[in-house]
Short mmCIF file of C-alpha atoms in Angstrom, two decimals:
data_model
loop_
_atom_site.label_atom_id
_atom_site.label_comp_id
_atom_site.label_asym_id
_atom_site.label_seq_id
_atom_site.Cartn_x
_atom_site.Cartn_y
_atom_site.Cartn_z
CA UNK A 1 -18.74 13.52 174.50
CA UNK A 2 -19.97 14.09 178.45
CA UNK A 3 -22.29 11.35 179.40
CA UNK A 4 -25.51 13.65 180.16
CA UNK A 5 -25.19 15.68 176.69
CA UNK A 6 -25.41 12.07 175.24
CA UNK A 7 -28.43 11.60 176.73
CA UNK A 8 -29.75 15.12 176.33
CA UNK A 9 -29.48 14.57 172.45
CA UNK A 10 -31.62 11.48 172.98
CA UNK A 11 -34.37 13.30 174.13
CA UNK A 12 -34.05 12.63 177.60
CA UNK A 13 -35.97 15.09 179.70
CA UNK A 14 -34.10 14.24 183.05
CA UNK A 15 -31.08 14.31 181.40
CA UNK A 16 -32.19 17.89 180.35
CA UNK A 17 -33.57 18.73 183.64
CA UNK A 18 -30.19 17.32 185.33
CA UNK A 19 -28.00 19.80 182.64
CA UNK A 20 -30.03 22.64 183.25
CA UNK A 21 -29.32 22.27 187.51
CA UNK A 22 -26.06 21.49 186.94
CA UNK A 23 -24.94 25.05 185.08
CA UNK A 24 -27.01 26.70 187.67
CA UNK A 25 -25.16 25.32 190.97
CA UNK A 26 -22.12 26.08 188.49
CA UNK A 27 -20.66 22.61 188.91
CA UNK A 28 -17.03 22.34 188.50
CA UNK A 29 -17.30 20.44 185.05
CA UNK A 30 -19.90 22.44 183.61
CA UNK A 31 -17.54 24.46 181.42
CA UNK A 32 -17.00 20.66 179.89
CA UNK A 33 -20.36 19.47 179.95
CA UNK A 34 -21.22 23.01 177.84
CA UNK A 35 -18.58 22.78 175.25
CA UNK A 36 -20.34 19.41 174.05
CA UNK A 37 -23.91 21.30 174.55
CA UNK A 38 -22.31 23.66 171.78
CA UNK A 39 -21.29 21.05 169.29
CA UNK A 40 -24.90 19.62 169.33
CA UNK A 41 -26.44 22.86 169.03
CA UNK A 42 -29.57 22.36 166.45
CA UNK A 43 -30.12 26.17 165.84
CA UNK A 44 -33.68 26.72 167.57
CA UNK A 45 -35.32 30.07 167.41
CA UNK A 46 -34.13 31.91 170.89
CA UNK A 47 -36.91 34.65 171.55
CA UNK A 48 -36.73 37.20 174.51
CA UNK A 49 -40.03 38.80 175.97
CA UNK A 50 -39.11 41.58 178.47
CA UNK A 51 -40.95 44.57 180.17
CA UNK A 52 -42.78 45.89 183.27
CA UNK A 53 -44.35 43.50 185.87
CA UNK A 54 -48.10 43.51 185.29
CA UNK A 55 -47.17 43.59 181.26
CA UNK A 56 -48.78 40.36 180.82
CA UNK A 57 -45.72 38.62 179.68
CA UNK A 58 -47.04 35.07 181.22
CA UNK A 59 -49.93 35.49 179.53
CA UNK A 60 -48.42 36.38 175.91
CA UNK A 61 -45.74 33.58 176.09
CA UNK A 62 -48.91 30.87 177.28
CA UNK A 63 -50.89 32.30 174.02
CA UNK A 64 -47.36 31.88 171.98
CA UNK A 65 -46.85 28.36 173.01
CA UNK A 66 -49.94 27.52 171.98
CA UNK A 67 -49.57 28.98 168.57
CA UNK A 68 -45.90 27.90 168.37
CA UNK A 69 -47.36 24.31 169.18
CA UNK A 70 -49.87 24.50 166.03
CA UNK A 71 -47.82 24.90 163.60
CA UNK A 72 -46.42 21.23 164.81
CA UNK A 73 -42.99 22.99 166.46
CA UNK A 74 -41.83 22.08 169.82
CA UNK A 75 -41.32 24.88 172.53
CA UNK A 76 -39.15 24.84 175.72
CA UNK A 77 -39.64 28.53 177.94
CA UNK A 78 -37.25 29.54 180.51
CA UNK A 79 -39.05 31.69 183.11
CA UNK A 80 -36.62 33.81 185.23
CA UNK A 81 -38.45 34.52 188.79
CA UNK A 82 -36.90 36.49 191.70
CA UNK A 83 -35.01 34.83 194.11
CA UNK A 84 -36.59 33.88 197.48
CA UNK A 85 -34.50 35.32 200.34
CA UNK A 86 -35.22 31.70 202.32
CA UNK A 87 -34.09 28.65 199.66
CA UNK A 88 -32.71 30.72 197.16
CA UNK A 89 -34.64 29.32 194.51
CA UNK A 90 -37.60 30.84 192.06
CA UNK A 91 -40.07 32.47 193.98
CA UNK A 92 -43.57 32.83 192.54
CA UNK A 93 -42.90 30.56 189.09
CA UNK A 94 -44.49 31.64 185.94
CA UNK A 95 -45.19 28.04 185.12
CA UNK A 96 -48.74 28.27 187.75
CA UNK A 97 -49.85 30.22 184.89
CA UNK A 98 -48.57 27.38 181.80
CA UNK A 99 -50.15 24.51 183.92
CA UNK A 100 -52.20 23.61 180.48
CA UNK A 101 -49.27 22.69 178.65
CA UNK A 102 -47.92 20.79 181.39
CA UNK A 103 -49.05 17.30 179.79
CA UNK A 104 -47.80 18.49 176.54
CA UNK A 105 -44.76 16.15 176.26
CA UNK A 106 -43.59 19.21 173.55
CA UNK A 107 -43.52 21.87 175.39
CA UNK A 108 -40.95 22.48 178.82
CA UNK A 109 -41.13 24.94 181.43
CA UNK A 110 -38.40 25.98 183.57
CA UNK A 111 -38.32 28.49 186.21
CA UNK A 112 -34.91 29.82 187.44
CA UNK A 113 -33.83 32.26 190.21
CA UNK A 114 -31.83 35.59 189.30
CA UNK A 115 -29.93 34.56 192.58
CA UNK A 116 -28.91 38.54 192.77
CA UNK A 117 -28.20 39.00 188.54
CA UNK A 118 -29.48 42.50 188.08
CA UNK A 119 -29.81 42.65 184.47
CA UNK A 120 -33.47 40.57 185.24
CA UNK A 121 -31.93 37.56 184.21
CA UNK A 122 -30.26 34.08 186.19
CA UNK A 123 -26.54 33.99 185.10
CA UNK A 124 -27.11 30.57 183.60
CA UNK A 125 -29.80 31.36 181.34
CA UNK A 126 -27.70 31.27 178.40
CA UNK A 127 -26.59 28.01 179.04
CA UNK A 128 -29.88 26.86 179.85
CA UNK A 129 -30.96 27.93 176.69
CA UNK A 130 -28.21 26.00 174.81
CA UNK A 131 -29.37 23.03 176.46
CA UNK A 132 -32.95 23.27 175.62
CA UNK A 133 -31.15 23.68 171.71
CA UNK A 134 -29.53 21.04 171.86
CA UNK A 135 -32.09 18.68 172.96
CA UNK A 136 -33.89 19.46 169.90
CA UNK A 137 -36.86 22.53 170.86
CA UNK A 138 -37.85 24.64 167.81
CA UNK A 139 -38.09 27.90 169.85
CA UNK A 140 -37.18 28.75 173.21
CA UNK A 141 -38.82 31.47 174.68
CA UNK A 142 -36.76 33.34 177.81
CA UNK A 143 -39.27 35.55 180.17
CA UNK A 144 -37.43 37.67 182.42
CA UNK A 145 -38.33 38.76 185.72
CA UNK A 146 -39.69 42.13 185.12
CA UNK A 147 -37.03 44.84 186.82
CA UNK A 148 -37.87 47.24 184.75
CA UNK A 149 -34.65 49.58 183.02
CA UNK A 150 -32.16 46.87 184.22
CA UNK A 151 -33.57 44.15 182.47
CA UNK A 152 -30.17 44.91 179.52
CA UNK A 153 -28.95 41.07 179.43
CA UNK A 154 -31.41 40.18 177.35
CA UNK A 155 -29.97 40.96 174.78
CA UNK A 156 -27.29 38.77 175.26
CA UNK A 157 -28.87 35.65 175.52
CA UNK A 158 -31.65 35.29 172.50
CA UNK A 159 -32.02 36.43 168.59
CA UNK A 160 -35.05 38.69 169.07
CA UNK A 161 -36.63 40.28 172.21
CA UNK A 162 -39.70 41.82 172.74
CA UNK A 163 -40.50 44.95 174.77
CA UNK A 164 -43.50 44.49 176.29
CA UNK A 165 -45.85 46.99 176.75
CA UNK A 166 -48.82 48.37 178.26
CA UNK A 167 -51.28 51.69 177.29
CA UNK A 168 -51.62 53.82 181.11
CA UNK A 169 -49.28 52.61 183.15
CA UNK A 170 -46.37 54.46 183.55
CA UNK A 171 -44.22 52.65 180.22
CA UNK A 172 -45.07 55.70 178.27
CA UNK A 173 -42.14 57.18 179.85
CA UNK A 174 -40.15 54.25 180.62
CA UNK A 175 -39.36 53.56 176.55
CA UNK A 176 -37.60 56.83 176.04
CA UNK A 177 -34.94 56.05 178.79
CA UNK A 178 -31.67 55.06 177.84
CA UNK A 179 -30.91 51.86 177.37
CA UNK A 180 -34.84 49.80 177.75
CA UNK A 181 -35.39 51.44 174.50
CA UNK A 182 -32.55 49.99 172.57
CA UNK A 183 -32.66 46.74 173.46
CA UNK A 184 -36.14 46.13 171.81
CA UNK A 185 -36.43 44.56 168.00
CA UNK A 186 -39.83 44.60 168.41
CA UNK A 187 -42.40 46.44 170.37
CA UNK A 188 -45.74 44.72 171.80
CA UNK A 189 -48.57 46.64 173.05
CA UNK A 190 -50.19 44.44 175.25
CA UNK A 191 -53.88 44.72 176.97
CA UNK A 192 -54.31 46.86 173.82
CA UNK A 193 -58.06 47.42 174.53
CA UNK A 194 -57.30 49.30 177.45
CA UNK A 195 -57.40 52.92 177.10
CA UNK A 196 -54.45 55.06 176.18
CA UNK A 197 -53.41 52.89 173.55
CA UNK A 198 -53.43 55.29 170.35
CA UNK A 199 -51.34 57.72 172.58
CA UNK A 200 -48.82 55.03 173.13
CA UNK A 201 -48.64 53.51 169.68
CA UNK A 202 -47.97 57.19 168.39
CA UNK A 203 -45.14 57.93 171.05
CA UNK A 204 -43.47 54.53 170.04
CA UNK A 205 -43.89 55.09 166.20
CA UNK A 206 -41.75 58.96 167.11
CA UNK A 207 -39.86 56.41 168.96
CA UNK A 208 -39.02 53.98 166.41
CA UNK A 209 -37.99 56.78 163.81
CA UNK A 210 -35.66 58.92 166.20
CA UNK A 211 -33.68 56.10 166.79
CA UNK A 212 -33.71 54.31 163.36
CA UNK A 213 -30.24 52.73 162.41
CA UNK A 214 -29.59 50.00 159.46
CA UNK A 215 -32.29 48.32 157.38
CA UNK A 216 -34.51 46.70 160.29
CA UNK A 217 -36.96 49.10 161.45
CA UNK A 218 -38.35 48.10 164.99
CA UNK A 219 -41.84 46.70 164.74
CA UNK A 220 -45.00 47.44 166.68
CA UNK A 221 -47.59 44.80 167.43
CA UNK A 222 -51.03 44.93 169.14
CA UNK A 223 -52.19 41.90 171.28
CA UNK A 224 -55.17 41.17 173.70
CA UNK A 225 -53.97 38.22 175.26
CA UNK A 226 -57.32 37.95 176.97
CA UNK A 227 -58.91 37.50 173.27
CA UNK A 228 -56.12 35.65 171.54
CA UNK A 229 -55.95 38.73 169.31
CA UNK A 230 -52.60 39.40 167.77
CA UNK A 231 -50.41 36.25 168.60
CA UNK A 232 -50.00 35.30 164.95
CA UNK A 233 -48.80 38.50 164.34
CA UNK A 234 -46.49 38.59 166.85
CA UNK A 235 -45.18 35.30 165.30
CA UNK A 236 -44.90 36.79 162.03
CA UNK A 237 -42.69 39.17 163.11
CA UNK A 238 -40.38 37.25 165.03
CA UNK A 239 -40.24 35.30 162.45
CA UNK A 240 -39.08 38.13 160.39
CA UNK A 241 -36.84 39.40 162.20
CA UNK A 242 -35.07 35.68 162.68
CA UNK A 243 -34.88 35.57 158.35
CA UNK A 244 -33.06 39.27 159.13
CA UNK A 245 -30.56 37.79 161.21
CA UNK A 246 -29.36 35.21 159.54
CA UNK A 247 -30.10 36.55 156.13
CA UNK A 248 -28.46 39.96 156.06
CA UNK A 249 -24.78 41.05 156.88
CA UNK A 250 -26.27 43.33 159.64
CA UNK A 251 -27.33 40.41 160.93
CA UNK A 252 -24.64 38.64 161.16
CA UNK A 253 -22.45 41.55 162.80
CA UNK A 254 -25.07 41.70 165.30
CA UNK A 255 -24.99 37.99 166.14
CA UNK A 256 -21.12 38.49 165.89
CA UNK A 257 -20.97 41.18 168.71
CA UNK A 258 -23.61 38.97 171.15
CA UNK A 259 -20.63 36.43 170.55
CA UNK A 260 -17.34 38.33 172.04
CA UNK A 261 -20.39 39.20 175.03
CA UNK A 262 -20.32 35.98 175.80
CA UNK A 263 -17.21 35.38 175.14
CA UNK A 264 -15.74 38.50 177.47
CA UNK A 265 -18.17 37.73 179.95
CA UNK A 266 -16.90 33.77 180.35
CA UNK A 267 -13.50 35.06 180.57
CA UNK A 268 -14.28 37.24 183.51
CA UNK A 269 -16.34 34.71 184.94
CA UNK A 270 -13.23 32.26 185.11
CA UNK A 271 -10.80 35.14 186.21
CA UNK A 272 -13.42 36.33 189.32
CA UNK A 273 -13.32 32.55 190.28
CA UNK A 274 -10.01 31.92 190.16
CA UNK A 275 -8.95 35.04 192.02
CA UNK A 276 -12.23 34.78 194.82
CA UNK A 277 -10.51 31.31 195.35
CA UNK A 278 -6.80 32.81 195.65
CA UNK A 279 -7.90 35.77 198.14
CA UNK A 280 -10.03 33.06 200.51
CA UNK A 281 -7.25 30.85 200.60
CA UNK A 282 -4.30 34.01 201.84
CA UNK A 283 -6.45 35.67 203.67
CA UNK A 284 -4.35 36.21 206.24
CA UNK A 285 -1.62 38.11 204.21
CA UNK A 286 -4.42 40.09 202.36
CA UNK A 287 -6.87 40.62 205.22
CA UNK A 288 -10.50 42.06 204.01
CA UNK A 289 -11.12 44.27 207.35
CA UNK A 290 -14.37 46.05 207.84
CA UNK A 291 -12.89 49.57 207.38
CA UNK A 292 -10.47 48.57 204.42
CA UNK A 293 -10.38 50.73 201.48
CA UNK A 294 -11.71 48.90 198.85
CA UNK A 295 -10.59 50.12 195.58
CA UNK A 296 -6.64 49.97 196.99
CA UNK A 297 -7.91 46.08 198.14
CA UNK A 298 -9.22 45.00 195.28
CA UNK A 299 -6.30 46.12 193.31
CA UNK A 300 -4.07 44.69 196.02
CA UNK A 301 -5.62 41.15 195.59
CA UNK A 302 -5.43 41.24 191.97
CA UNK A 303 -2.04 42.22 191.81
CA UNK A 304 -0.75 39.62 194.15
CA UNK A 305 -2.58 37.01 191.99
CA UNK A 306 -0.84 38.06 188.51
CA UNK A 307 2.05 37.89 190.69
CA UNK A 308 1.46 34.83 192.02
CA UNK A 309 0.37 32.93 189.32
CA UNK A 310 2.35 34.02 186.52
#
């Protein structure tokens, strides 16, 4: 087994830590490393909270550690910031906002950079998130960066995720756009004692009914994260929705198709590598010139390295 998942499985945080830096500089024997992650996965609760910025979804996951951390389970939260144009790292980290769980030796907080991911999440979330399993968290919780419609990925990296949302300002329309919509297993109505909030709670209920499909209807849950008000429910329901997932054979398709994702998507991962390394290293018979046609280069390139390599 590698070294550093050896140590990760003893409950070493800098081990962790070390792991977690290591998938996202995509060292060349991470692909090892997270084969062994996988074998010593422990099967923690992986729980998505996604929406607009100004949504409050800092504040709901600080309230959900705290309730998390009362019932005795141990939390680990993966905040994914934007990237800052200068270092390239997380710009503006959620954890300024955790800082009271900081001396909680059972709860870790992670920012990561998107580094230019569109879908509102760091490409090595996933594998961050394995980590954190295997170390031994109950739940981790994964906050994306709050893009708005693009924020899709998601759904490729936890169990359940949560649309957050807010009465008056603007997601009203957002939720019936292609795509945000169906992502969600549950809705939360955050800063629910804001005005505007019956109008939105009836728009999501049409919502929920339009788009219906199997036996797991999409939930809606009010919470005041200011008041502590409806953080238990939220719980409940992602609790729920975990006992429908690995308790139904809707479920399990589900959790089978977030599988070939990942799958798919580490193939093409390894191909764009391998063929980005090909095309720098003959550049000179497959010049990239400023005027080039693209499409007819691209398909050049990956021609010549079938061709090349078998």
């Amino acid at each position: 087994m590698y070294p550093l998942v050896e140590q990760i499985k003893e409950k070493n945080i800098r081990a962790l830590a070390r792991a977690i830096t290591m998938v996202e500089n995509d060292h060349p024997e991470k692909l090892d490393m997270l084969s062994d992650v996988f074998a010593a996965k422990k099967h923690a609760r992986y729980v998505g909270l996604t929406g607009s910025p100004g949504a409050g979804k800092s504040s709901l996951v600080n309230r959900l550690i705290t309730h998390i951390r009362n019932e005795g389970k141990t939390v680990a939260v993966i905040a994914v910031d934007p990237t800052s144009p200068f270092s390239g790292g997380a710009l503006l980290g959620d954890r300024v906002r955790m800082n009271e769980h900081f001396t909680d030796d059972g709860v870790y907080i992670r920012s990561m950079a998107t580094r230019g991911s569109l879908g509102g999440l760091a490409r090595a979330t996933k594998d961050a998130v394995r980590i954190c399993d295997a170390y031994g968290f109950d739940v981790v919780l994964v906050e994306t960066v709050g893009v708005g419609q693009s924020e899709l990925d998601i759904m490729k990296i936890v169990d359940t995720t949560a649309l957050v949302l807010t009465p008056n300002s603007g997601d009203v329309l957002q939720i019936f756009k292609a795509g945000i919509m169906e992502i969600a297993d549950l809705f939360v109505i955050n800063k629910a004692d804001l005005p505007g909030y019956g109008k939105l709670k009836a728009l999501l209920k049409e919502l929920v009914m339009m788009t219906a499909k199997g036996d797991q209807e999409t939930q809606i849950v009010k919470t005041i994260t200011t008041e502590n008000k409806g953080i238990d429910k939220l719980w409940q329901k992602i609790n729920e929705h975990h006992d429908f997932l690995y308790g139904t054979n809707e479920g399990k398709k589900r959790r089978q198709f977030q599988q070939e994702l990942e799958v798919y998507e580490l193939v093409r991962e390894e191909i764009w590598r391998e063929v980005k390394t090909y095309a720098e290293k003959n550049k000179t018979d497959i010049p990239i010139e400023a005027d080039s046609d693209p499409y007819q280069l691209a398909q050049n390139i990956f021609e010549k390295w079938k061709e090349d390599n078998g």
